[in-house]
Every structure is written in C-alpha cells, then in structure tokens.
Tab-separated table of C-alpha atoms and ligand atoms in Angstrom:
chain	number	residue	atom	x	y	z
A	10	UNK	CA	-11.165	-75.527	84.146
A	11	UNK	CA	-9.234	-73.885	81.347
A	12	UNK	CA	-9.406	-70.455	79.807
A	13	UNK	CA	-11.298	-70.649	76.558
A	14	UNK	CA	-9.278	-70.496	73.371
A	15	UNK	CA	-11.486	-67.612	72.284
A	16	UNK	CA	-10.276	-65.510	75.201
A	17	UNK	CA	-6.676	-66.517	74.573
A	18	UNK	CA	-6.871	-65.504	70.934
A	19	UNK	CA	-8.653	-62.256	71.813
A	20	UNK	CA	-5.990	-61.349	74.355
A	21	UNK	CA	-3.284	-62.126	71.800
A	22	UNK	CA	-4.831	-59.525	69.522
A	23	UNK	CA	-5.185	-57.031	72.339
A	24	UNK	CA	-1.442	-57.272	72.943
A	25	UNK	CA	-0.785	-57.017	69.209
A	26	UNK	CA	-2.861	-53.882	68.669
A	27	UNK	CA	-2.642	-51.972	71.920
A	28	UNK	CA	0.903	-50.694	72.503
A	29	UNK	CA	0.149	-50.250	76.173
A	30	UNK	CA	0.377	-54.020	76.686
A	31	UNK	CA	3.174	-56.548	76.302
A	32	UNK	CA	3.443	-60.346	76.279
A	33	UNK	CA	3.952	-60.275	80.026
A	34	UNK	CA	0.388	-58.952	80.438
A	35	UNK	CA	-1.191	-62.135	79.021
A	36	UNK	CA	-2.443	-63.693	82.270
A	37	UNK	CA	-3.514	-60.337	83.617
A	38	UNK	CA	-5.583	-59.603	80.510
A	39	UNK	CA	-7.156	-63.060	80.418
A	40	UNK	CA	-8.328	-62.535	83.964
A	41	UNK	CA	-9.635	-59.057	83.213
A	42	UNK	CA	-11.687	-60.508	80.369
A	43	UNK	CA	-12.842	-63.397	82.524
A	44	UNK	CA	-14.025	-60.954	85.176
A	45	UNK	CA	-16.384	-59.448	82.613
A	46	UNK	CA	-17.678	-62.769	81.264
A	47	UNK	CA	-18.164	-64.809	84.411
A	48	UNK	CA	-16.453	-68.125	85.001
A	49	UNK	CA	-19.266	-70.593	85.454
A	50	UNK	CA	-19.686	-71.917	81.987
A	51	UNK	CA	-17.668	-72.000	78.801
A	52	UNK	CA	-20.057	-74.220	76.938
A	53	UNK	CA	-21.402	-71.286	74.946
A	54	UNK	CA	-18.187	-71.097	72.965
A	55	UNK	CA	-18.813	-73.092	69.805
A	56	UNK	CA	-16.162	-75.747	69.259
A	57	UNK	CA	-16.226	-75.198	65.531
A	58	UNK	CA	-14.980	-71.605	65.655
A	59	UNK	CA	-11.546	-71.572	64.154
A	60	UNK	CA	-10.298	-68.941	66.524
A	61	UNK	CA	-7.006	-68.283	64.803
A	62	UNK	CA	-8.695	-67.224	61.585
A	63	UNK	CA	-11.836	-65.714	63.064
A	64	UNK	CA	-12.635	-62.059	62.678
A	65	UNK	CA	-12.237	-60.309	66.020
A	66	UNK	CA	-15.952	-59.485	65.988
A	67	UNK	CA	-16.724	-63.216	65.798
A	68	UNK	CA	-14.612	-63.742	68.903
A	69	UNK	CA	-16.453	-60.842	70.487
A	70	UNK	CA	-19.844	-62.417	69.767
A	71	UNK	CA	-18.697	-65.716	71.270
A	72	UNK	CA	-17.510	-63.995	74.439
A	73	UNK	CA	-20.723	-62.010	74.852
A	74	UNK	CA	-22.803	-65.152	74.236
A	75	UNK	CA	-20.833	-66.792	76.998
A	76	UNK	CA	-21.572	-63.911	79.365
A	77	UNK	CA	-25.266	-64.272	78.552
A	78	UNK	CA	-25.182	-67.995	79.370
A	79	UNK	CA	-23.359	-67.137	82.579
A	80	UNK	CA	-26.138	-64.654	83.305
A	81	UNK	CA	-23.687	-61.818	83.682
A	82	UNK	CA	-25.605	-59.717	81.159
A	83	UNK	CA	-29.149	-59.658	79.852
A	84	UNK	CA	-29.589	-60.701	76.264
A	85	UNK	CA	-30.631	-57.502	74.607
A	86	UNK	CA	-29.040	-54.996	72.311
A	87	UNK	CA	-27.971	-52.301	74.736
A	88	UNK	CA	-26.631	-54.605	77.450
A	89	UNK	CA	-24.730	-56.657	74.882
A	90	UNK	CA	-23.265	-53.489	73.392
A	91	UNK	CA	-22.112	-52.250	76.790
A	92	UNK	CA	-20.191	-55.494	77.307
A	93	UNK	CA	-18.880	-55.496	73.718
A	94	UNK	CA	-17.590	-51.992	74.200
A	95	UNK	CA	-15.899	-52.851	77.518
A	96	UNK	CA	-14.171	-55.835	75.898
A	97	UNK	CA	-13.048	-53.864	72.858
A	98	UNK	CA	-11.765	-51.158	75.174
A	99	UNK	CA	-8.841	-53.485	75.898
A	100	UNK	CA	-7.861	-52.981	72.274
A	101	UNK	CA	-8.065	-49.218	72.529
A	102	UNK	CA	-5.168	-47.224	73.950
A	103	UNK	CA	-6.051	-44.526	76.483
A	104	UNK	CA	-7.260	-41.220	75.013
A	105	UNK	CA	-3.959	-39.494	75.804
A	106	UNK	CA	-2.027	-42.231	73.968
A	107	UNK	CA	-4.296	-42.025	70.938
A	108	UNK	CA	-3.869	-38.263	70.886
A	109	UNK	CA	-0.071	-38.463	71.183
A	110	UNK	CA	0.113	-40.933	68.331
A	111	UNK	CA	-2.296	-38.912	66.201
A	112	UNK	CA	-0.380	-35.649	66.647
A	113	UNK	CA	2.937	-37.396	66.069
A	114	UNK	CA	1.682	-38.869	62.776
A	115	UNK	CA	0.247	-35.526	61.753
A	116	UNK	CA	3.776	-34.136	61.661
A	117	UNK	CA	4.353	-36.588	58.799
A	118	UNK	CA	1.001	-36.045	57.095
A	119	UNK	CA	-2.592	-35.325	58.132
A	120	UNK	CA	-3.736	-38.294	56.083
A	121	UNK	CA	-1.517	-40.713	57.990
A	122	UNK	CA	-2.935	-39.378	61.238
A	123	UNK	CA	-6.566	-39.801	60.193
A	124	UNK	CA	-5.765	-43.236	58.685
A	125	UNK	CA	-4.439	-44.313	62.085
A	126	UNK	CA	-7.477	-43.036	63.992
A	127	UNK	CA	-9.956	-44.387	61.443
A	128	UNK	CA	-8.357	-47.833	61.531
A	129	UNK	CA	-8.442	-47.830	65.315
A	130	UNK	CA	-12.099	-46.752	65.376
A	131	UNK	CA	-13.043	-49.558	62.993
A	132	UNK	CA	-10.938	-52.207	64.651
A	133	UNK	CA	-12.290	-51.533	68.131
A	134	UNK	CA	-15.857	-51.612	66.783
A	135	UNK	CA	-16.533	-47.977	67.691
A	136	UNK	CA	-17.581	-47.654	64.053
A	137	UNK	CA	-20.261	-50.306	63.667
A	138	UNK	CA	-18.936	-51.799	60.440
A	139	UNK	CA	-21.237	-54.824	60.488
A	140	UNK	CA	-24.381	-52.775	60.985
A	141	UNK	CA	-23.322	-50.277	58.327
A	142	UNK	CA	-22.782	-53.115	55.844
A	143	UNK	CA	-26.529	-53.842	56.022
A	144	UNK	CA	-27.435	-50.489	54.463
A	145	UNK	CA	-28.805	-50.515	50.927
A	146	UNK	CA	-26.903	-48.070	48.734
A	147	UNK	CA	-27.276	-47.031	45.127
A	148	UNK	CA	-26.813	-44.015	42.923
A	149	UNK	CA	-28.995	-42.689	40.128
A	150	UNK	CA	-28.565	-40.209	37.311
A	151	UNK	CA	-30.686	-37.048	37.457
A	152	UNK	CA	-30.735	-33.676	35.718
A	153	UNK	CA	-28.312	-32.462	38.424
A	154	UNK	CA	-25.891	-35.331	37.882
A	155	UNK	CA	-25.809	-38.493	39.974
A	156	UNK	CA	-27.566	-38.507	43.356
A	157	UNK	CA	-26.848	-41.115	46.006
A	158	UNK	CA	-29.337	-43.047	48.090
A	159	UNK	CA	-28.853	-44.980	51.328
A	160	UNK	CA	-31.668	-46.898	52.969
A	161	UNK	CA	-30.509	-46.823	56.546
A	162	UNK	CA	-30.729	-50.293	58.082
A	163	UNK	CA	-27.788	-49.869	60.453
A	164	UNK	CA	-29.587	-48.636	63.553
A	165	UNK	CA	-30.307	-51.731	65.635
A	166	UNK	CA	-33.899	-52.803	66.112
A	167	UNK	CA	-35.039	-52.802	69.705
A	168	UNK	CA	-36.807	-55.797	71.179
A	169	UNK	CA	-39.742	-55.517	73.579
A	170	UNK	CA	-37.610	-56.256	76.616
A	171	UNK	CA	-35.271	-53.402	75.817
A	172	UNK	CA	-38.116	-50.974	75.134
A	173	UNK	CA	-39.567	-51.832	78.539
A	174	UNK	CA	-36.188	-51.408	80.237
A	175	UNK	CA	-35.738	-48.032	78.525
A	176	UNK	CA	-39.147	-46.859	79.671
A	177	UNK	CA	-38.224	-47.708	83.256
A	178	UNK	CA	-34.780	-46.137	83.109
A	179	UNK	CA	-34.278	-42.905	84.976
A	180	UNK	CA	-33.206	-39.960	82.914
A	181	UNK	CA	-29.865	-38.792	84.207
A	182	UNK	CA	-28.184	-35.577	83.173
A	183	UNK	CA	-24.786	-37.203	82.693
A	184	UNK	CA	-23.377	-37.193	80.083
A	185	UNK	CA	-25.097	-33.955	79.248
A	186	UNK	CA	-25.533	-34.951	75.594
A	187	UNK	CA	-24.155	-37.476	73.137
A	188	UNK	CA	-21.727	-34.962	71.645
A	189	UNK	CA	-20.150	-33.866	74.921
A	190	UNK	CA	-16.496	-34.748	75.552
A	191	UNK	CA	-17.466	-36.464	78.805
A	192	UNK	CA	-18.700	-39.439	76.742
A	193	UNK	CA	-15.109	-40.627	76.328
A	194	UNK	CA	-14.994	-44.049	78.006
A	195	UNK	CA	-18.555	-43.805	79.357
A	196	UNK	CA	-20.052	-47.218	80.130
A	197	UNK	CA	-23.498	-46.625	78.664
A	198	UNK	CA	-26.976	-47.440	79.907
A	199	UNK	CA	-30.033	-49.223	78.624
A	200	UNK	CA	-31.145	-45.923	77.069
A	201	UNK	CA	-27.716	-44.475	76.311
A	202	UNK	CA	-25.062	-45.813	73.933
A	203	UNK	CA	-21.979	-47.625	75.191
A	204	UNK	CA	-18.882	-45.445	74.872
A	205	UNK	CA	-16.065	-47.408	76.504
A	206	UNK	CA	-14.124	-47.411	73.226
A	207	UNK	CA	-14.887	-43.779	72.453
A	208	UNK	CA	-11.808	-41.612	71.872
A	209	UNK	CA	-11.725	-37.929	70.956
A	210	UNK	CA	-8.813	-36.242	69.207
A	211	UNK	CA	-8.221	-32.767	70.626
A	212	UNK	CA	-8.203	-30.048	67.992
A	213	UNK	CA	-7.155	-26.458	68.552
A	214	UNK	CA	-9.099	-23.961	66.460
A	215	UNK	CA	-7.030	-20.834	67.023
A	216	UNK	CA	-7.524	-20.995	70.754
A	217	UNK	CA	-10.995	-22.568	70.778
A	218	UNK	CA	-10.969	-26.178	72.022
A	219	UNK	CA	-12.649	-28.732	69.747
A	220	UNK	CA	-12.742	-32.490	69.463
A	221	UNK	CA	-12.721	-34.855	66.494
A	222	UNK	CA	-14.227	-38.343	66.333
A	223	UNK	CA	-15.770	-40.660	63.766
A	224	UNK	CA	-19.474	-41.370	63.473
A	225	UNK	CA	-20.405	-44.834	64.831
A	226	UNK	CA	-23.086	-45.228	62.133
A	227	UNK	CA	-21.209	-43.769	59.197
A	228	UNK	CA	-22.982	-42.906	55.969
A	229	UNK	CA	-19.824	-42.434	53.898
A	230	UNK	CA	-16.074	-43.116	54.179
A	231	UNK	CA	-14.368	-41.536	57.206
A	232	UNK	CA	-17.594	-39.864	58.327
A	233	UNK	CA	-16.204	-37.527	60.970
A	234	UNK	CA	-17.753	-35.326	63.652
A	235	UNK	CA	-16.075	-32.198	64.979
A	236	UNK	CA	-17.470	-30.990	68.274
A	237	UNK	CA	-16.957	-27.966	70.475
A	238	UNK	CA	-15.461	-28.897	73.834
A	239	UNK	CA	-18.045	-26.643	75.442
A	240	UNK	CA	-21.690	-27.762	75.423
A	241	UNK	CA	-23.241	-24.815	73.595
A	242	UNK	CA	-25.983	-24.645	70.964
A	243	UNK	CA	-25.432	-24.779	67.213
A	244	UNK	CA	-24.977	-21.282	65.895
A	245	UNK	CA	-24.046	-20.203	62.382
A	246	UNK	CA	-21.934	-17.061	62.703
A	247	UNK	CA	-18.963	-15.506	60.954
A	248	UNK	CA	-16.810	-17.663	63.222
A	249	UNK	CA	-18.407	-20.788	61.709
A	250	UNK	CA	-16.981	-19.977	58.269
A	251	UNK	CA	-13.552	-19.330	59.800
A	252	UNK	CA	-13.693	-22.562	61.817
A	253	UNK	CA	-14.639	-24.674	58.798
A	254	UNK	CA	-11.772	-23.223	56.785
A	255	UNK	CA	-9.253	-23.557	59.643
A	256	UNK	CA	-10.298	-27.198	59.943
A	257	UNK	CA	-9.792	-27.714	56.218
A	258	UNK	CA	-6.288	-26.337	56.710
A	259	UNK	CA	-5.649	-29.002	59.351
A	260	UNK	CA	-7.492	-31.772	57.474
A	261	UNK	CA	-6.833	-30.891	53.826
A	262	UNK	CA	-8.153	-34.212	52.497
A	263	UNK	CA	-11.556	-33.795	54.199
A	264	UNK	CA	-14.621	-31.737	53.403
A	265	UNK	CA	-16.166	-30.187	56.518
A	266	UNK	CA	-19.629	-28.649	56.787
A	267	UNK	CA	-22.160	-27.539	59.340
A	268	UNK	CA	-25.843	-28.126	59.667
A	269	UNK	CA	-27.886	-24.959	59.958
A	270	UNK	CA	-28.780	-23.609	63.378
A	271	UNK	CA	-32.571	-23.487	62.965
A	272	UNK	CA	-35.126	-26.293	63.280
A	273	UNK	CA	-36.726	-27.739	60.110
A	274	UNK	CA	-33.750	-26.617	58.015
A	275	UNK	CA	-31.100	-28.473	59.950
A	276	UNK	CA	-29.962	-31.680	61.515
A	277	UNK	CA	-31.288	-33.478	64.545
A	278	UNK	CA	-28.940	-32.129	67.213
A	279	UNK	CA	-29.157	-28.371	67.714
A	280	UNK	CA	-28.105	-28.411	71.364
A	281	UNK	CA	-24.371	-28.989	70.860
A	282	UNK	CA	-22.221	-27.038	68.417
A	283	UNK	CA	-20.683	-29.477	65.934
A	284	UNK	CA	-19.698	-30.017	62.305
A	285	UNK	CA	-19.458	-33.082	60.099
A	286	UNK	CA	-16.841	-33.996	57.558
A	287	UNK	CA	-15.137	-36.847	55.842
A	288	UNK	CA	-12.956	-38.212	53.102
A	289	UNK	CA	-15.549	-38.171	50.405
A	290	UNK	CA	-16.596	-36.198	47.327
A	291	UNK	CA	-20.328	-35.712	47.454
A	292	UNK	CA	-22.392	-35.193	44.307
A	293	UNK	CA	-22.778	-31.488	45.116
A	294	UNK	CA	-19.000	-31.017	45.187
A	295	UNK	CA	-18.894	-32.267	41.597
A	296	UNK	CA	-21.779	-30.085	40.375
A	297	UNK	CA	-20.735	-27.221	38.113
A	298	UNK	CA	-21.323	-23.500	38.429
A	299	UNK	CA	-23.991	-22.352	35.977
A	300	UNK	CA	-23.936	-18.614	36.705
A	301	UNK	CA	-20.858	-16.572	37.600
A	302	UNK	CA	-21.105	-13.238	39.351
A	303	UNK	CA	-18.486	-10.765	40.577
A	304	UNK	CA	-17.797	-9.902	44.205
A	305	UNK	CA	-15.806	-6.748	43.577
A	306	UNK	CA	-15.020	-6.189	47.269
A	307	UNK	CA	-12.898	-9.363	47.247
A	308	UNK	CA	-10.983	-9.645	43.979
A	309	UNK	CA	-9.366	-12.924	45.120
A	310	UNK	CA	-12.758	-14.640	45.102
A	311	UNK	CA	-14.455	-16.333	42.209
A	312	UNK	CA	-18.185	-16.744	42.880
A	313	UNK	CA	-21.099	-18.483	41.238
A	314	UNK	CA	-24.411	-20.283	41.546
A	315	UNK	CA	-24.146	-24.079	41.528
A	316	UNK	CA	-26.302	-26.232	39.246
A	317	UNK	CA	-28.094	-27.930	42.107
A	318	UNK	CA	-31.706	-28.504	43.236
A	319	UNK	CA	-31.104	-26.401	46.347
A	320	UNK	CA	-29.913	-22.779	46.277
A	321	UNK	CA	-26.120	-22.893	46.520
A	322	UNK	CA	-23.535	-20.121	46.170
A	323	UNK	CA	-19.944	-21.310	45.674
A	324	UNK	CA	-16.960	-19.158	46.635
A	325	UNK	CA	-13.393	-20.061	45.686
A	326	UNK	CA	-10.210	-18.341	46.792
A	327	UNK	CA	-6.743	-18.995	48.137
A	328	UNK	CA	-7.361	-16.403	50.861
A	329	UNK	CA	-9.214	-17.724	53.913
A	330	UNK	CA	-9.816	-14.255	55.370
A	331	UNK	CA	-11.475	-13.060	52.152
A	332	UNK	CA	-13.752	-16.106	52.120
A	333	UNK	CA	-14.767	-15.533	55.740
A	334	UNK	CA	-15.573	-11.858	55.097
A	335	UNK	CA	-17.497	-12.608	51.891
A	336	UNK	CA	-19.454	-15.505	53.411
A	337	UNK	CA	-20.468	-13.333	56.338
A	338	UNK	CA	-21.484	-10.535	53.988
A	339	UNK	CA	-23.693	-12.955	52.030
A	340	UNK	CA	-25.104	-14.347	55.272
A	341	UNK	CA	-26.099	-10.863	56.447
A	342	UNK	CA	-27.706	-10.145	53.075
A	343	UNK	CA	-29.605	-13.437	53.218
A	344	UNK	CA	-30.788	-12.799	56.790
A	345	UNK	CA	-32.367	-9.562	55.540
A	346	UNK	CA	-33.790	-10.889	52.247
A	347	UNK	CA	-37.510	-11.368	51.697
A	348	UNK	CA	-39.496	-12.009	48.534
A	349	UNK	CA	-43.253	-12.294	48.950
A	350	UNK	CA	-43.789	-13.736	45.477
A	351	UNK	CA	-41.522	-16.671	46.412
A	352	UNK	CA	-42.828	-17.057	50.010
A	353	UNK	CA	-39.331	-16.212	51.270
A	354	UNK	CA	-39.498	-14.291	54.549
A	355	UNK	CA	-36.478	-13.405	56.662
A	356	UNK	CA	-38.284	-12.481	59.891
A	357	UNK	CA	-41.840	-13.001	61.096
A	358	UNK	CA	-43.713	-10.213	62.886
A	359	UNK	CA	-42.673	-11.653	66.251
A	360	UNK	CA	-39.059	-10.825	65.359
A	361	UNK	CA	-38.073	-14.468	64.941
A	362	UNK	CA	-35.283	-15.085	62.411
A	363	UNK	CA	-36.069	-17.664	59.711
A	364	UNK	CA	-32.984	-17.478	57.525
A	365	UNK	CA	-29.805	-19.422	57.983
A	366	UNK	CA	-27.214	-21.336	55.965
A	367	UNK	CA	-25.745	-24.775	55.524
A	368	UNK	CA	-22.045	-24.037	54.841
A	369	UNK	CA	-19.548	-26.595	53.498
A	370	UNK	CA	-15.792	-26.109	53.080
A	371	UNK	CA	-13.298	-28.144	51.069
A	372	UNK	CA	-10.117	-27.874	49.061
A	373	UNK	CA	-10.327	-27.648	45.315
A	374	UNK	CA	-6.780	-27.885	44.005
A	375	UNK	CA	-4.846	-24.942	45.417
A	376	UNK	CA	-7.967	-23.021	46.354
A	377	UNK	CA	-10.338	-23.183	49.293
A	378	UNK	CA	-13.938	-23.675	48.317
A	379	UNK	CA	-16.926	-22.654	50.423
A	380	UNK	CA	-20.435	-23.702	49.420
A	381	UNK	CA	-23.177	-21.640	51.035
A	382	UNK	CA	-26.639	-23.189	50.907
A	383	UNK	CA	-29.461	-20.707	51.571
A	384	UNK	CA	-32.098	-21.964	54.027
A	385	UNK	CA	-35.510	-20.679	55.139
A	386	UNK	CA	-37.491	-22.520	57.828
A	387	UNK	CA	-40.872	-20.769	57.536
A	388	UNK	CA	-44.101	-22.749	57.710
A	389	UNK	CA	-47.509	-21.881	56.262
A	390	UNK	CA	-51.069	-23.155	56.377
A	391	UNK	CA	-50.393	-24.973	53.120
A	392	UNK	CA	-47.058	-26.407	54.316
A	393	UNK	CA	-47.194	-26.797	58.099
A	394	UNK	CA	-44.043	-28.983	58.100
A	395	UNK	CA	-42.087	-26.288	56.290
A	396	UNK	CA	-42.394	-24.350	53.052
A	397	UNK	CA	-38.832	-25.335	52.098
A	398	UNK	CA	-39.039	-28.886	53.340
A	399	UNK	CA	-40.215	-32.104	51.601
A	400	UNK	CA	-43.833	-31.437	50.619
A	401	UNK	CA	-46.630	-33.905	51.455
A	402	UNK	CA	-46.586	-35.547	48.006
A	403	UNK	CA	-42.976	-36.743	48.463
A	404	UNK	CA	-43.156	-37.582	52.173
A	405	UNK	CA	-43.914	-41.195	51.310
A	406	UNK	CA	-40.180	-41.358	50.564
A	407	UNK	CA	-38.820	-38.924	53.151
A	408	UNK	CA	-40.392	-36.574	55.647
A	409	UNK	CA	-37.379	-35.860	57.852
A	410	UNK	CA	-35.366	-32.639	57.760
A	411	UNK	CA	-32.990	-32.030	54.890
A	412	UNK	CA	-29.710	-31.770	56.746
A	413	UNK	CA	-26.113	-31.361	55.665
A	414	UNK	CA	-25.696	-34.833	54.174
A	415	UNK	CA	-28.892	-34.709	52.099
A	416	UNK	CA	-28.049	-31.180	50.997
A	417	UNK	CA	-24.843	-32.533	49.461
A	418	UNK	CA	-26.729	-35.182	47.471
A	419	UNK	CA	-26.872	-38.288	49.655
A	420	UNK	CA	-30.371	-39.284	50.760
A	421	UNK	CA	-30.581	-41.118	54.077
A	422	UNK	CA	-33.905	-42.882	53.799
A	423	UNK	CA	-35.779	-44.611	56.624
A	424	UNK	CA	-35.596	-48.433	57.033
A	425	UNK	CA	-39.346	-48.833	56.335
A	426	UNK	CA	-38.575	-48.281	52.636
A	427	UNK	CA	-36.883	-51.655	52.296
A	428	UNK	CA	-40.181	-53.512	52.747
A	429	UNK	CA	-42.352	-50.801	51.237
A	430	UNK	CA	-40.347	-50.690	48.001
A	431	UNK	CA	-40.663	-54.483	47.760
A	432	UNK	CA	-44.458	-53.946	47.686
A	433	UNK	CA	-44.058	-51.260	45.038
A	434	UNK	CA	-42.121	-53.793	42.996
A	435	UNK	CA	-44.844	-56.426	43.413
A	436	UNK	CA	-47.443	-53.861	42.345
A	437	UNK	CA	-45.438	-52.904	39.251
A	438	UNK	CA	-45.115	-56.569	38.256
A	439	UNK	CA	-48.851	-57.144	38.842
A	440	UNK	CA	-48.069	-59.675	41.559
A	441	UNK	CA	-49.880	-59.977	44.869
A	442	UNK	CA	-48.973	-56.924	46.869
A	443	UNK	CA	-49.746	-54.876	49.958
A	444	UNK	CA	-48.930	-51.500	48.512
A	445	UNK	CA	-49.562	-48.719	50.993
A	446	UNK	CA	-51.920	-45.964	49.987
A	447	UNK	CA	-49.240	-43.297	50.360
A	448	UNK	CA	-47.161	-44.857	47.538
A	449	UNK	CA	-50.087	-45.443	45.176
A	450	UNK	CA	-49.964	-42.258	43.044
A	451	UNK	CA	-46.238	-42.603	42.609
A	452	UNK	CA	-46.422	-46.319	41.767
A	453	UNK	CA	-49.170	-45.708	39.210
A	454	UNK	CA	-47.147	-42.938	37.605
A	455	UNK	CA	-44.180	-45.318	37.310
A	456	UNK	CA	-46.373	-48.014	35.802
A	457	UNK	CA	-47.811	-45.638	33.224
A	458	UNK	CA	-44.455	-44.246	32.112
A	459	UNK	CA	-42.409	-47.444	31.799
A	460	UNK	CA	-42.503	-50.836	30.121
A	461	UNK	CA	-41.873	-52.866	33.211
A	462	UNK	CA	-40.319	-56.336	33.178
A	463	UNK	CA	-38.790	-58.640	35.795
A	464	UNK	CA	-35.405	-57.623	34.414
A	465	UNK	CA	-35.724	-53.860	34.570
A	466	UNK	CA	-38.044	-53.312	37.530
A	467	UNK	CA	-35.310	-52.885	40.159
A	468	UNK	CA	-33.427	-50.334	38.079
A	469	UNK	CA	-36.630	-48.418	37.365
A	470	UNK	CA	-37.519	-48.216	41.056
A	471	UNK	CA	-34.020	-47.022	41.931
A	472	UNK	CA	-34.130	-44.376	39.209
A	473	UNK	CA	-37.549	-43.182	40.366
A	474	UNK	CA	-36.422	-42.982	43.994
A	475	UNK	CA	-33.536	-40.845	42.730
A	476	UNK	CA	-35.929	-38.524	40.871
A	477	UNK	CA	-38.064	-38.273	43.990
A	478	UNK	CA	-34.978	-37.296	45.958
A	479	UNK	CA	-34.166	-34.582	43.409
A	480	UNK	CA	-37.730	-33.263	43.897
A	481	UNK	CA	-37.298	-33.406	47.686
A	482	UNK	CA	-34.159	-31.277	47.395
A	483	UNK	CA	-35.974	-28.861	45.081
A	484	UNK	CA	-38.628	-28.468	47.759
A	485	UNK	CA	-35.908	-27.540	50.249
A	486	UNK	CA	-34.412	-25.032	47.802
A	487	UNK	CA	-35.496	-21.430	48.343
A	488	UNK	CA	-35.096	-20.217	44.748
A	489	UNK	CA	-36.921	-22.608	42.444
A	490	UNK	CA	-35.749	-23.599	38.977
A	491	UNK	CA	-38.574	-21.809	37.196
A	492	UNK	CA	-38.150	-18.487	35.446
A	493	UNK	CA	-39.126	-16.320	38.399
A	494	UNK	CA	-36.948	-18.316	40.812
A	495	UNK	CA	-33.852	-18.238	38.592
A	496	UNK	CA	-34.275	-14.525	37.965
A	497	UNK	CA	-34.695	-13.739	41.669
A	498	UNK	CA	-31.636	-15.815	42.637
A	499	UNK	CA	-29.501	-14.007	40.046
A	500	UNK	CA	-30.808	-10.642	41.212
A	501	UNK	CA	-29.918	-11.597	44.796
A	502	UNK	CA	-26.309	-12.520	43.956
A	503	UNK	CA	-25.853	-9.614	41.528
A	504	UNK	CA	-26.895	-7.323	44.379
A	505	UNK	CA	-24.057	-8.652	46.548
A	506	UNK	CA	-21.364	-6.680	44.785
A	507	UNK	CA	-20.983	-3.114	45.966
A	508	UNK	CA	-21.561	-0.588	43.228
B	1015	ZN	ZN1	-23.124	-31.634	74.689
C-alpha cells in the first residue's frame, strides 16, 4: 500500500502554511491524516486529479470521499463538515499562535493584521468560500441611492438522513451558544456546526474581554463578528456606543455596528452580546444628510438626519467621549418618545420598553461617525408581526426581521426566491408558469408598468426587487417620508438641543 498522492500534496501544503510544522513532520502528518480517513481503500481518489495544481478544497473533497468509502464517516453534510474541519485544522496554527501573529502584525498596521487573519480563515475553509460563491447578488438604483440584494443560497441544504439524525440528537448545553468562546476548536455534532478550525482573536475593550472572528457565511467582504467573552444577552447601553467607537479605534478600516436588543427589531441572536463589522462601505454609509440640526451641548459634533428609508441620525466628531454622551442622550430621549398619530409608543401599559437603536460606527476621514437608527418593536391588531416591520404586502419578498445588515442597505433574501422569481419571469413573458399567489399582485403591477421583453425582463425584476426592498425598509422606519412623518422627525431632533 502507498499513501495517496492527495494526502502527500495536502500535507505539503500544511507544512507550507502552518508555521508550527516543518519538513521533518511529513510522515507524522501523513499518518495523522490517515488516522482520520481510514486505511482500507484508496480507490475513491480519482486518478485524474492533478494534485499539484488542485485547489486545496478539491484535495479536501477527495479525502472526505475516501473516508466515506472507508465507512469512517456517514455521507451527509454535517458529518462531512466535521471531518473537513478536522483536516483543515492541520493548516490552522493554534489559537495562541494566531493571536501572537495577529498582535505582532497589528504593531505594523491594523490592516495587515486583519489581512493575515482573513486569509487564514479563508484558506482553512472556516469561511465557506464555495458556498458563499453560490449566492445571487445584484444592486439596484432607488430614490435613496443604490440598494444591494443577496439571495442567500450559501446555507447547505439538509438531506432526509441528516434531518432524522438531528431529530434524534440529544440537546447538550455545551457549547452554551454558537457565539461563546468555548467553540474554538470544538468538533461539532450532527446538529451543531464543526468548529475545529475556529480561531478567536482576543480584543481588549478598556478592560472588558472581547473576541473577534469572521463570519463563516459572509455576506460582504471581511464580514466580522465581535463577541463578548462572557455569555450575556444583547443590551444596547451607553457602553455599547463607547465599545463600537473603541473598536473603530483599533480597527480603523472597518465599520462596526450592533443589532438592537429587542425582538422584531433586531437580529436572530439576542442571547449573546455581539457586534458585526467589516471592510465594506454599505449604501447607508454613502447616503447624504438631508437635514442638519445643532446639538449645542456638544459643539464638536455635527448632526443630521440621513436621507434613508429608515429613521437615521448621523453624528460626526473627532471626540469619542462627546459622541458617546450625545448618543446616550438621544437614546434616552428616544426611549421616552411617543407619538400616537404615528403609532410610535415607547412603553406599553405593562411597563415593557419598546424603543431601542441599531447603532453603527465608522471612520469618515479624520472624524468618527456614529449612525443611530431609531427602532420600535410594537405590534398591533393590524400588524401582528410588527408595526415597524415588513408589512404583509411585501412579505412575499421578505418577512424576516430587519437587522443590522438590512438596515445598512443590503437585503439578505431567502433561497426560495431563486425559484420563485424564475416563475415571476415566466409569468411576465407569458410563458408557462407556476406563479405563487403571494407574488401575483406584484407581478401584475410589474406587467402593467413595463414593456417587457426577453432582453429586459431580468433587469426589470431586479429593479422591482430593489424597490420592494426600499419599501420594506420604509416599513421598518419609525418616521415615514410623508409630511407628518418628516415634520415629527425634525421636531424630535430639534428638541434634542438644550435651550
Ligand atoms: Zn454564548
């Protein structure tokens, strides 16, 4: 028997990329890999793979296929991913090593440090580059400038065998949640993602311990997650504004924002305090201020309302402390603000708070910039899913919460839309179609307002999805863009300056 050339090439790359290993470790590593794949049969390795030129992920597939043939692992998504992650772990230095290297590079420049960690996270397949590449992405022009759309096809489909295995799996309280630090190097389970290659950079936020990692299913370049070392619930407080700005100091090329801390108006994980960031200018960051107002208490700050479908106040200053004080002042004012005519209600009779914020920090030239998005999570008989949430008439496109990423102008739309929009297209072209009832009004409106041809139909659908997304964001906005909404928003911000 001989060691397969796939394993030999893989081990060569492990030695090349992981400083912990040297040439002398070759036999040792081959045997470590072999231990994971089983030795019985190498026939699964296709002869035609040109291993020297193959992408490492192609080698990875070949090795996992071999393990399946050897009956070392079951052939479904989660078990394959656990083995993939264990194999790619050979390419990933230990967490302490990654941290040392990161902090060493940061002395030179923060960008070099994040470049190193991002490259590592892509190379070791922690960031699922192949799955992400399947997403459908486009951008469309709207009255608020361009909005971006992603139809999310990157989350793997589960087969029946896996669904059965998941249903039989015991629920174990370790790791406590997917954002806890204890995920670093965790093997994974049929109902829990493989984390052998997971590494967390330790970040000190003025004495509070945080971690920094990339998102495995990224929606934009260098999609980062910052997480509290302690498992504690999301909570928007004055400290949140300070933390976001301190992080921007440490990562000046990133934006960093937080989801709100209340259901309906926030993201999907409220149980663990975390932020998201990345090396990317979202459409909202490029939107202009259309109404300036003074904040006389803080002369260093320039403040205004942003031309955006949601209700956004932008603060700019070179002084972090001023921004923190002003943001907290606005937050307190918002928590106490009600306006019956606009269905905005800060507290219900039971004393439950309904107002919160989605804050986002970034650099703008020399200044720090803090965008404060006003959120209200009330429901009503008319809008049981949320008054400031996508309304029923747009839920055929999106019914999920409008979280941080959507707020900033990137729609993450569900995978079902890929096939459903193909039916919309067939309907518009008068071909055979299976258009679902929920899309009918919208599709008829499109048909009536455009001259549709084979050539322009795709662009028209994209543009109309973009308009729908603008409407979805308007629904999530607390002050509407009609006369009464604009006037009330201006009155709110004009009232923020002390007389
Ligand atoms: Zn946690």
